[in-house]
PDB file of C-alpha atoms in Angstrom:
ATOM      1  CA  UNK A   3     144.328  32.439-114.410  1.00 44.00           C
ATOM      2  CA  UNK A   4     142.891  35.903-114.152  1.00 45.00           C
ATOM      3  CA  UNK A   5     141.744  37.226-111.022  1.00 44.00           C
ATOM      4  CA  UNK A   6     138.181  37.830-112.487  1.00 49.00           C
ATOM      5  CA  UNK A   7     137.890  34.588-114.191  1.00 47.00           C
ATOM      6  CA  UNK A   8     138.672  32.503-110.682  1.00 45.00           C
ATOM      7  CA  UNK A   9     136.055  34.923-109.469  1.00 49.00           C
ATOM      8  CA  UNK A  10     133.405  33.790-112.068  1.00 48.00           C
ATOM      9  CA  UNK A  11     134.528  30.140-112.165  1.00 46.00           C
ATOM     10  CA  UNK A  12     133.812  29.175-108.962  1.00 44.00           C
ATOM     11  CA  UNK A  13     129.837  30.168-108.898  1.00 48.00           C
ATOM     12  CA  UNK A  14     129.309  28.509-112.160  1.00 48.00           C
ATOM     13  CA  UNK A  15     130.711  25.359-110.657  1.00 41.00           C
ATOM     14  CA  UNK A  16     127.920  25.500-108.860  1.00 44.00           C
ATOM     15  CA  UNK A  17     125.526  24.835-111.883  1.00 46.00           C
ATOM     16  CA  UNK A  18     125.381  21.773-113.722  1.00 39.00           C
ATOM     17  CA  UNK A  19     125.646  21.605-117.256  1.00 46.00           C
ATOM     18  CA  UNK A  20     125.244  19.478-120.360  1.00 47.00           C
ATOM     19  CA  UNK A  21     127.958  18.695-123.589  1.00 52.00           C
ATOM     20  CA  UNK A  22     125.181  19.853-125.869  1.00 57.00           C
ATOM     21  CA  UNK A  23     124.662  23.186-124.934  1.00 62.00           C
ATOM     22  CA  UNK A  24     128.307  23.491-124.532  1.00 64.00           C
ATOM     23  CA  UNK A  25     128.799  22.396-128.072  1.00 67.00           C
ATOM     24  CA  UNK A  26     126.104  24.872-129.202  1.00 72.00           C
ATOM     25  CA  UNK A  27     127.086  27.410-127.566  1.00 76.00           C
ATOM     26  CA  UNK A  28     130.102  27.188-128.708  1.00 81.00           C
ATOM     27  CA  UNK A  29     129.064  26.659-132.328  1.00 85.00           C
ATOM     28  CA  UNK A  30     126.566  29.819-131.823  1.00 85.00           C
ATOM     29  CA  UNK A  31     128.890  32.276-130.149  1.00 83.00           C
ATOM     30  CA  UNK A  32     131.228  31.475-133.379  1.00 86.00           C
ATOM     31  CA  UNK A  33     128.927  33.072-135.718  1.00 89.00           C
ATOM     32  CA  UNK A  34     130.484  36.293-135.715  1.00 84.00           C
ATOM     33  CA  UNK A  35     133.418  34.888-136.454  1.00 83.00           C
ATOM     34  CA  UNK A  36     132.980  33.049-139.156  1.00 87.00           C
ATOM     35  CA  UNK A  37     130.581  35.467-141.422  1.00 84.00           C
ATOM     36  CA  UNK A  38     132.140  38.564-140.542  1.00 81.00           C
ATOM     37  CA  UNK A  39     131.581  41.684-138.877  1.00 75.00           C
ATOM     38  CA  UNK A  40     129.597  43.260-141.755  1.00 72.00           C
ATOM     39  CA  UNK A  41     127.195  40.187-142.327  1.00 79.00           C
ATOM     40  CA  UNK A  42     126.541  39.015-138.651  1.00 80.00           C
ATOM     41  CA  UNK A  43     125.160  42.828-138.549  1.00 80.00           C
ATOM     42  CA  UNK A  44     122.498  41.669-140.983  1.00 83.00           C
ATOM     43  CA  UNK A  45     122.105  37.628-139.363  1.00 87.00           C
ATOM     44  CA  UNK A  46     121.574  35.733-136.466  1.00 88.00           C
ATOM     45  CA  UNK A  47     122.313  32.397-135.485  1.00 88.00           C
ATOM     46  CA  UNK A  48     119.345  31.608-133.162  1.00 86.00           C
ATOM     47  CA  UNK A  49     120.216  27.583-133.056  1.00 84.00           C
ATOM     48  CA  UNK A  50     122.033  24.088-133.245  1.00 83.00           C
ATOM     49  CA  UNK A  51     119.833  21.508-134.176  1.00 82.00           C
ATOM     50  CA  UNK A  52     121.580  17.817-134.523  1.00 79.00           C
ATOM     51  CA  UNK A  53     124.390  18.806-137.004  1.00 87.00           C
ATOM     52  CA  UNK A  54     122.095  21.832-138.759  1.00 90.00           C
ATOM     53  CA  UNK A  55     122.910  25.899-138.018  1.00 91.00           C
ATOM     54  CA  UNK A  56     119.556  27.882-137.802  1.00 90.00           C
ATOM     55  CA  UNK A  57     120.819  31.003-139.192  1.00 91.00           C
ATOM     56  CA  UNK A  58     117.644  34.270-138.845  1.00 89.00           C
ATOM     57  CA  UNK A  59     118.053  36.664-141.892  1.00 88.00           C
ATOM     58  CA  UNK A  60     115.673  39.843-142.225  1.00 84.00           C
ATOM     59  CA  UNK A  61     114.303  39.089-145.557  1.00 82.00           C
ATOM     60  CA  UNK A  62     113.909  36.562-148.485  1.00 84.00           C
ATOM     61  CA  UNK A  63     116.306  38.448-150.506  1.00 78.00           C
ATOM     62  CA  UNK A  64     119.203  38.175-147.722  1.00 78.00           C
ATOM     63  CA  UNK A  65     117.957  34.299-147.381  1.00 82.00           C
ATOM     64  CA  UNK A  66     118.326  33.820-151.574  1.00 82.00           C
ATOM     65  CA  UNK A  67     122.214  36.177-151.204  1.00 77.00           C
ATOM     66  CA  UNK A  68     123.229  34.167-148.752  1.00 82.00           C
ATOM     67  CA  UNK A  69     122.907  30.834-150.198  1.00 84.00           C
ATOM     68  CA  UNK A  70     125.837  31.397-153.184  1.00 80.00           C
ATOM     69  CA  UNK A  71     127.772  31.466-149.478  1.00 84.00           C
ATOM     70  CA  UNK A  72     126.550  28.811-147.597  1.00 88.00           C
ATOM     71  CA  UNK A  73     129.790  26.626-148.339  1.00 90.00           C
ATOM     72  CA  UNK A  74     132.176  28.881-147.817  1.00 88.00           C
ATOM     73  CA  UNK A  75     130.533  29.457-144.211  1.00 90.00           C
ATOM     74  CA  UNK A  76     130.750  25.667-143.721  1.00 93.00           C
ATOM     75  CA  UNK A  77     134.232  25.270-144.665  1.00 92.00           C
ATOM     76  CA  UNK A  78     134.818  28.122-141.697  1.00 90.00           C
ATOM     77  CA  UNK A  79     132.432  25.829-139.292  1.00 91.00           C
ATOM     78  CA  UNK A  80     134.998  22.670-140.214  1.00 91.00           C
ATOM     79  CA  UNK A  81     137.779  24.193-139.601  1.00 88.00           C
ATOM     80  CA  UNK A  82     137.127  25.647-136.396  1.00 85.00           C
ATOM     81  CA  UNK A  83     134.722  22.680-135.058  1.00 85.00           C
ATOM     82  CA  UNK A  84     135.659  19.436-137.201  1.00 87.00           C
ATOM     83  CA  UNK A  85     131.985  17.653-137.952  1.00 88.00           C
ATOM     84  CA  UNK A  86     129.924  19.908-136.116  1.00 88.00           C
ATOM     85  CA  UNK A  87     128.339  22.093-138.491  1.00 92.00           C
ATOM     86  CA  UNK A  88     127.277  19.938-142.029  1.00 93.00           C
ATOM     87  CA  UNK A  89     124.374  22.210-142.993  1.00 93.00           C
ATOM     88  CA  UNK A  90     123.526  25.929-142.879  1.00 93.00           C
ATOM     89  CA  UNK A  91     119.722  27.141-143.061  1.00 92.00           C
ATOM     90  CA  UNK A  92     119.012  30.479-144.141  1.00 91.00           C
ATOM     91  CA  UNK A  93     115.060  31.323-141.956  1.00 89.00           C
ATOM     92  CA  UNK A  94     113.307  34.817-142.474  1.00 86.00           C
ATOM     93  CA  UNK A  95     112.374  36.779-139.174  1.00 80.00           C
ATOM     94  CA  UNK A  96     112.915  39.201-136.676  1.00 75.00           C
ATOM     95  CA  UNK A  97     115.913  39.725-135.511  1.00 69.00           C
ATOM     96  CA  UNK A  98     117.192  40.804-132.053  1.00 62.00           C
ATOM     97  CA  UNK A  99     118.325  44.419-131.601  1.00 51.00           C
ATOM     98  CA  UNK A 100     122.342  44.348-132.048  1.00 51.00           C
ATOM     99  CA  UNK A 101     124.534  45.909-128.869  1.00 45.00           C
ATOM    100  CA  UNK A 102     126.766  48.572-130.078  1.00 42.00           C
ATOM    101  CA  UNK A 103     130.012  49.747-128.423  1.00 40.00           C
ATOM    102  CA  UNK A 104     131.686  52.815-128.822  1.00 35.00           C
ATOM    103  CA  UNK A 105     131.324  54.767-132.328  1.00 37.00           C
ATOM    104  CA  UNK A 106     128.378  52.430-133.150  1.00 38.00           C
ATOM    105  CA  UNK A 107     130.404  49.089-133.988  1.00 40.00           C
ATOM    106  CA  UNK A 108     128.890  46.080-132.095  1.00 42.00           C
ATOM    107  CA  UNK A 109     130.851  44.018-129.217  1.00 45.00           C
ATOM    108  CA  UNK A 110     132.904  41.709-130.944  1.00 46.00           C
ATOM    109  CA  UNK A 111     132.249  38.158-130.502  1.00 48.00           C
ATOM    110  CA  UNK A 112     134.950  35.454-129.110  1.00 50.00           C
ATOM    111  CA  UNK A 113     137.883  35.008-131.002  1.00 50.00           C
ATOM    112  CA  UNK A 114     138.911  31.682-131.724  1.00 50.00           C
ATOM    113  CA  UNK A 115     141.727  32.110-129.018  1.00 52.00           C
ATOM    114  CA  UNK A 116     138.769  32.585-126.533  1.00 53.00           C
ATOM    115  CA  UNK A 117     136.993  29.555-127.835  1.00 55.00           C
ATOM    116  CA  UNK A 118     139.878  27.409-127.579  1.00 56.00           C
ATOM    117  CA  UNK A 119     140.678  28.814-123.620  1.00 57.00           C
ATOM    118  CA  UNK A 120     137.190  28.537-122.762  1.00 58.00           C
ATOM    119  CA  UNK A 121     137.392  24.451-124.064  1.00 59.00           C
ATOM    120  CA  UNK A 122     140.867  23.817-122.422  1.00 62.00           C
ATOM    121  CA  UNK A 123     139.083  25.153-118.842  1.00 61.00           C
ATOM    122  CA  UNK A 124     135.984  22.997-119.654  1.00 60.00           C
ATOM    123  CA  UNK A 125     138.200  19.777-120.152  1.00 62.00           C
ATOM    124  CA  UNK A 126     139.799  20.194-116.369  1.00 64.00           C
ATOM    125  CA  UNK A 127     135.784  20.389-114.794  1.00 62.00           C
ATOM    126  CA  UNK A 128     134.217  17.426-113.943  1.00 61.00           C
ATOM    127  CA  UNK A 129     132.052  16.220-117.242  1.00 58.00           C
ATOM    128  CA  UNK A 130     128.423  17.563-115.798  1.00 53.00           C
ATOM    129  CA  UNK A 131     130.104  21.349-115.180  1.00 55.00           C
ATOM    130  CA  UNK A 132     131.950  21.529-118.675  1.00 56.00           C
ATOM    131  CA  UNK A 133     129.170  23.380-120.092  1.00 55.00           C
ATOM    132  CA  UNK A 134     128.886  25.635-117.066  1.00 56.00           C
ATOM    133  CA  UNK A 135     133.024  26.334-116.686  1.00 58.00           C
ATOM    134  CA  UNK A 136     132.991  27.063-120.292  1.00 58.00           C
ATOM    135  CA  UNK A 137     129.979  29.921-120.633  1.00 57.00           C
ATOM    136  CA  UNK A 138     131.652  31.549-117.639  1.00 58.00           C
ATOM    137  CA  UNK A 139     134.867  31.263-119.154  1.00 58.00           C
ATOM    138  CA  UNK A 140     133.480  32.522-122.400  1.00 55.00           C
ATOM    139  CA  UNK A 141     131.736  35.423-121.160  1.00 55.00           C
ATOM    140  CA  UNK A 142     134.658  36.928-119.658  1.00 51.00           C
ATOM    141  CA  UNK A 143     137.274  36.200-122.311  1.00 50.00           C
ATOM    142  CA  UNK A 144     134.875  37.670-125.027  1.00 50.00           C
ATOM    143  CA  UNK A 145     133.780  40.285-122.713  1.00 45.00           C
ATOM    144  CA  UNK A 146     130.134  39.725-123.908  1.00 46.00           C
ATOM    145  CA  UNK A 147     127.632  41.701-121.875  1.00 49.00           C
ATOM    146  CA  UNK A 148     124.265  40.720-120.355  1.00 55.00           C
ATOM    147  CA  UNK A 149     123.200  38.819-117.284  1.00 66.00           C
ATOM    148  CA  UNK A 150     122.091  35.477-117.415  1.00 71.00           C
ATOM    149  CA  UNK A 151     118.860  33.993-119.345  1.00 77.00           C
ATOM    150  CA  UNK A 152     116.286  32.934-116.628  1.00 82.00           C
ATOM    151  CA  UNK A 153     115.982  30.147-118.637  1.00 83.00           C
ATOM    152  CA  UNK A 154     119.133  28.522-119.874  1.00 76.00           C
ATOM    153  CA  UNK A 155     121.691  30.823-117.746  1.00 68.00           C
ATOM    154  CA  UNK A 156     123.451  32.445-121.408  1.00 68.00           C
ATOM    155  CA  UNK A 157     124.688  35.815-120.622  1.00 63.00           C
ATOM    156  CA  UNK A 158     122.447  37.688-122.620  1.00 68.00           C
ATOM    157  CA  UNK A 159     121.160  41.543-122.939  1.00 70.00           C
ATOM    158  CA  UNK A 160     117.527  40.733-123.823  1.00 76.00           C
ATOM    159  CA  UNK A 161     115.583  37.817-121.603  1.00 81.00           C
ATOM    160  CA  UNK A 162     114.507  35.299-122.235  1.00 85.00           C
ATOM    161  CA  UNK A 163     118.114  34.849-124.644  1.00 81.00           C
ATOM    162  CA  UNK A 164     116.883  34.599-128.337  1.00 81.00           C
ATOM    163  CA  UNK A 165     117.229  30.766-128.495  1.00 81.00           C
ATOM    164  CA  UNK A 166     115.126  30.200-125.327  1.00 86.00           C
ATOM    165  CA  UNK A 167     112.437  33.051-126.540  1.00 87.00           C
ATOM    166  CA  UNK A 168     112.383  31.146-130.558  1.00 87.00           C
ATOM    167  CA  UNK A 169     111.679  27.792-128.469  1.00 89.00           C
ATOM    168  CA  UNK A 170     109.047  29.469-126.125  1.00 92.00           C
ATOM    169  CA  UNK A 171     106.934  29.516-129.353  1.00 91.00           C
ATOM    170  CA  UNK A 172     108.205  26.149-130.993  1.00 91.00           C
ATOM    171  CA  UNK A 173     105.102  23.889-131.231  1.00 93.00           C
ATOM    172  CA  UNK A 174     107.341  20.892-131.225  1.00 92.00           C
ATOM    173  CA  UNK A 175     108.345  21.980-127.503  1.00 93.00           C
ATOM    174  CA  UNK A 176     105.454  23.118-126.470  1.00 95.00           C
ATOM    175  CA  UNK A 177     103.939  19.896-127.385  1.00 95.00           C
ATOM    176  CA  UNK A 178     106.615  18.060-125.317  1.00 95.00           C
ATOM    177  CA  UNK A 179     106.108  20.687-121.993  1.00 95.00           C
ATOM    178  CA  UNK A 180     102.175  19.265-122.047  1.00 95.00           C
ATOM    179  CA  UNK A 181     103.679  15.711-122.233  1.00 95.00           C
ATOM    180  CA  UNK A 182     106.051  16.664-119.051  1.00 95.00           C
ATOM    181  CA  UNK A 183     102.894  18.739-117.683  1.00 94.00           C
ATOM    182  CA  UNK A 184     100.779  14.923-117.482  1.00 93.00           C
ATOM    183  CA  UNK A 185     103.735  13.264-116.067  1.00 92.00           C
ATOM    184  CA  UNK A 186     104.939  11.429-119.462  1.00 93.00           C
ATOM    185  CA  UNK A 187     108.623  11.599-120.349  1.00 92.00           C
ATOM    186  CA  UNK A 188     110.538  13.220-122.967  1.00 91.00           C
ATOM    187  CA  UNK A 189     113.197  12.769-125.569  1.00 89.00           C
ATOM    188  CA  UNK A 190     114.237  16.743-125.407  1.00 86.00           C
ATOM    189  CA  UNK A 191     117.426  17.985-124.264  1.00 80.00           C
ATOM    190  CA  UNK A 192     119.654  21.449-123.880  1.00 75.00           C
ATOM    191  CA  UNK A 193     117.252  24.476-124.064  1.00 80.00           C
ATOM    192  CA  UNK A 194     114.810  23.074-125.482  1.00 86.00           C
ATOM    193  CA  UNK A 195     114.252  20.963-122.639  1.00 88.00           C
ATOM    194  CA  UNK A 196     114.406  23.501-120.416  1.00 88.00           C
ATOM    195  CA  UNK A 197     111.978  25.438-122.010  1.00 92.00           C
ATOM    196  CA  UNK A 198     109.684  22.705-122.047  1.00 93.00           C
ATOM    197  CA  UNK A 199     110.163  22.806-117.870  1.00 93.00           C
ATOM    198  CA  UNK A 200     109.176  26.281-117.733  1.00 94.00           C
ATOM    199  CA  UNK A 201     106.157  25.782-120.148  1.00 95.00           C
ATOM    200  CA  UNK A 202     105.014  22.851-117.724  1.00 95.00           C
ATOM    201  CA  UNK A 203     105.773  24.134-114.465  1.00 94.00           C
ATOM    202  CA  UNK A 204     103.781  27.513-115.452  1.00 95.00           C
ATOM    203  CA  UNK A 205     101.372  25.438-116.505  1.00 95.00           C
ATOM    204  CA  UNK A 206     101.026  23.669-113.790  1.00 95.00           C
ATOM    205  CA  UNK A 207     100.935  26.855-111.125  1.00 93.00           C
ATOM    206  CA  UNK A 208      98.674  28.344-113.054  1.00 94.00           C
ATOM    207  CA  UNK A 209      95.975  25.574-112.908  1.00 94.00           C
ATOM    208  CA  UNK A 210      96.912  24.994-109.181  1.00 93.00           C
ATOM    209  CA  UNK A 211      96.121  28.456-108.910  1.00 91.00           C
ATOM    210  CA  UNK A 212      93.114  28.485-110.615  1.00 92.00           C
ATOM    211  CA  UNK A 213      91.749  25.408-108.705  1.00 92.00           C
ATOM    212  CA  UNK A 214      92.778  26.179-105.296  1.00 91.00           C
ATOM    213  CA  UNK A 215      89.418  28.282-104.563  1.00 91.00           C
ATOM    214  CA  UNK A 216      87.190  25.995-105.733  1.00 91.00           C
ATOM    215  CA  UNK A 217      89.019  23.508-104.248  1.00 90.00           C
ATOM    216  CA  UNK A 218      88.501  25.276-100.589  1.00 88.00           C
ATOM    217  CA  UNK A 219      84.795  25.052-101.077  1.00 89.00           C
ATOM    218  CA  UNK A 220      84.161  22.009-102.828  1.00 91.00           C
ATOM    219  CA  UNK A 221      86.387  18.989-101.312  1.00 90.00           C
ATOM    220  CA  UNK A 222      85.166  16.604-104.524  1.00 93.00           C
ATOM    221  CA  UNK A 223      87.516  18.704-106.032  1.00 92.00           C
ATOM    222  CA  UNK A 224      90.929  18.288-103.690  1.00 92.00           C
ATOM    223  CA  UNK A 225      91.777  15.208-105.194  1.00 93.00           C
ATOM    224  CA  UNK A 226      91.793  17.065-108.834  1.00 94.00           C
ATOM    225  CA  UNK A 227      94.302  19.491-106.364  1.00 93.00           C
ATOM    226  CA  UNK A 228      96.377  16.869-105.538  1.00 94.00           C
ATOM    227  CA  UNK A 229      97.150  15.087-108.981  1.00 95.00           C
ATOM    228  CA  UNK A 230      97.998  18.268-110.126  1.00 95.00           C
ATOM    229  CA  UNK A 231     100.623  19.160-106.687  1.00 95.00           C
ATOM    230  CA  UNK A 232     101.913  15.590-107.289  1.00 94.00           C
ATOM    231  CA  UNK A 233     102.827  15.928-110.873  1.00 95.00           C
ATOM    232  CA  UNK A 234     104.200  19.291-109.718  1.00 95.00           C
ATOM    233  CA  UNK A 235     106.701  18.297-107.471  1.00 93.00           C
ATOM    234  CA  UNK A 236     107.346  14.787-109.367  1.00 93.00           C
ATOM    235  CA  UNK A 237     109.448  17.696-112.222  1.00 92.00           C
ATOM    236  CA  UNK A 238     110.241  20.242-109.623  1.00 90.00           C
ATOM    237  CA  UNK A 239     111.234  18.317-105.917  1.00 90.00           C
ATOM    238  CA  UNK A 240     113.151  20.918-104.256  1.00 84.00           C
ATOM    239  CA  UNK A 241     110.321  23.723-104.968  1.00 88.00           C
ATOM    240  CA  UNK A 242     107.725  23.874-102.899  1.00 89.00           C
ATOM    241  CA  UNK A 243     103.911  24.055-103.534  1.00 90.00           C
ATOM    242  CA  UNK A 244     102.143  27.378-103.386  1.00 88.00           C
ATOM    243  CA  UNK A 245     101.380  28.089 -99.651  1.00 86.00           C
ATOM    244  CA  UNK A 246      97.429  27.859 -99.917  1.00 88.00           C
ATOM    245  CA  UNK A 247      97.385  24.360-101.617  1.00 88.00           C
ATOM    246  CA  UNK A 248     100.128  22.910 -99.205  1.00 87.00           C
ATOM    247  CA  UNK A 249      97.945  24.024 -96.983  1.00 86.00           C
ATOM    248  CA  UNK A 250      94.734  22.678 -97.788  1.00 86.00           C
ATOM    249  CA  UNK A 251      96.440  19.052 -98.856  1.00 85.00           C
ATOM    250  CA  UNK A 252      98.017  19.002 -95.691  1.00 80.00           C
ATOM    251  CA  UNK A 253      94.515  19.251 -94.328  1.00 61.00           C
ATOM    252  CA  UNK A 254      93.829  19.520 -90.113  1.00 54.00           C
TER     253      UNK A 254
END
């Protein structure tokens, strides 16, 4: 093993992870791969949804082109990942600025050698620290750039990563963070669930925040304070309250 792979191995051991954002990862760092150096200029896979690849284009006429290639792209998808990739859909939007290299020509992604190293490390970690073993793995392999998304951990170069920033404005996660937010469980996993934690827990210091001086006048308020500190650390039980309101609940 490579000096700086046992390097990088060691602290991502440290993280837990989860099969599906190994599989998508996987699936999503493949992109380049499979359409090409000249098209993945012009696209962007942004996601993995169930057995569907979100793939952004920068216009309706690129979206309409790229259809007359959509099987092609999933014959590529079988071959390298057998059943993981059944449907291809073409969205319109912005896309995130490409990294060049030297002469102008953009990092290339991981080869399929890389993939296939990457999976054979994942397979000898413990099942909740594939996912982790393999990004590290990946990362250094494909010598992709960009320190980890505060969000999901994915080396990237912009933050939040493009797939945590698309599900910052999802309304179907956004609706599931206020459902986590009043305590209620949810079906969500991967990013998207860990988006929905950062929508809640904002949420959540942010109205702690907001009620803490009223709360310090008015003590009909406190127990308002307190539903909202006990649904806090209920999601987050190894972070602590802000100071003033652990203060004032811990009263005299």
């Amino acid at each position: 093993m490579p000096r700086k792979l046992e390097e990088v191995i060691p602290e991502a051991l440290r993280r837990a992870g989860g099969e599906e954002r190994l599989r998508r990862g996987l699936v999503l760092a493949a992109w380049r791969e499979v359409a090409g150096r000249e098209l993945a200029r012009i696209t962007e896979a942004v996601a993995l949804e169930g057995e569907t690849l979100l793939v952004q284009v920068p216009d309706p006429v690129v979206a309409h082109q790229l259809t007359y290639s959509r099987l092609a792209l999933l014959k590529r998808y079988e071959a390298r990942f057998p059943g993981m990739v059944k449907e291809i859909r073409f969205q319109v939007g912005k896309l995130e600025a490409k990294a060049e290299g030297e002469g102008g020509v953009s990092p290339p992604g991981p080869s399929p050698e890389a993939s296939r190293k990457a999976l054979a490390l994942a397979e000898k970690a413990p099942p909740g620290l594939r996912e982790a073993v393999a990004r590290a793995a990946l990362a250094l392999l494909a010598r992709r750039r960009g320190s980890p998304c505060p969000l999901c951990e994915a080396p990237s170069q912009t933050h939040p990563c493009p797939t945590c920033r698309r599900l910052l404005g999802d309304l179907g996660v956004r609706k599931e963070a206020e459902r986590l937010k009043r305590g209620k469980p949810t079906g969500l996993a991967g990013e998207a669930l860990l988006v929905a934690r950062h929508l809640a827990r904002t949420a959540l210091l942010q109205e702690m925040r907001d009620l803490y001086p009223e709360a310090l006048r008015k003590e009909e308020l406190r127990p308002l304070l307190e539903d909202l500190a006990r649904r806090f650390q209920a999601l987050f039980p190894e972070e602590p309250l802000p100071e003033g309101v652990r203060s004032l609940l811990k009263g005299p």
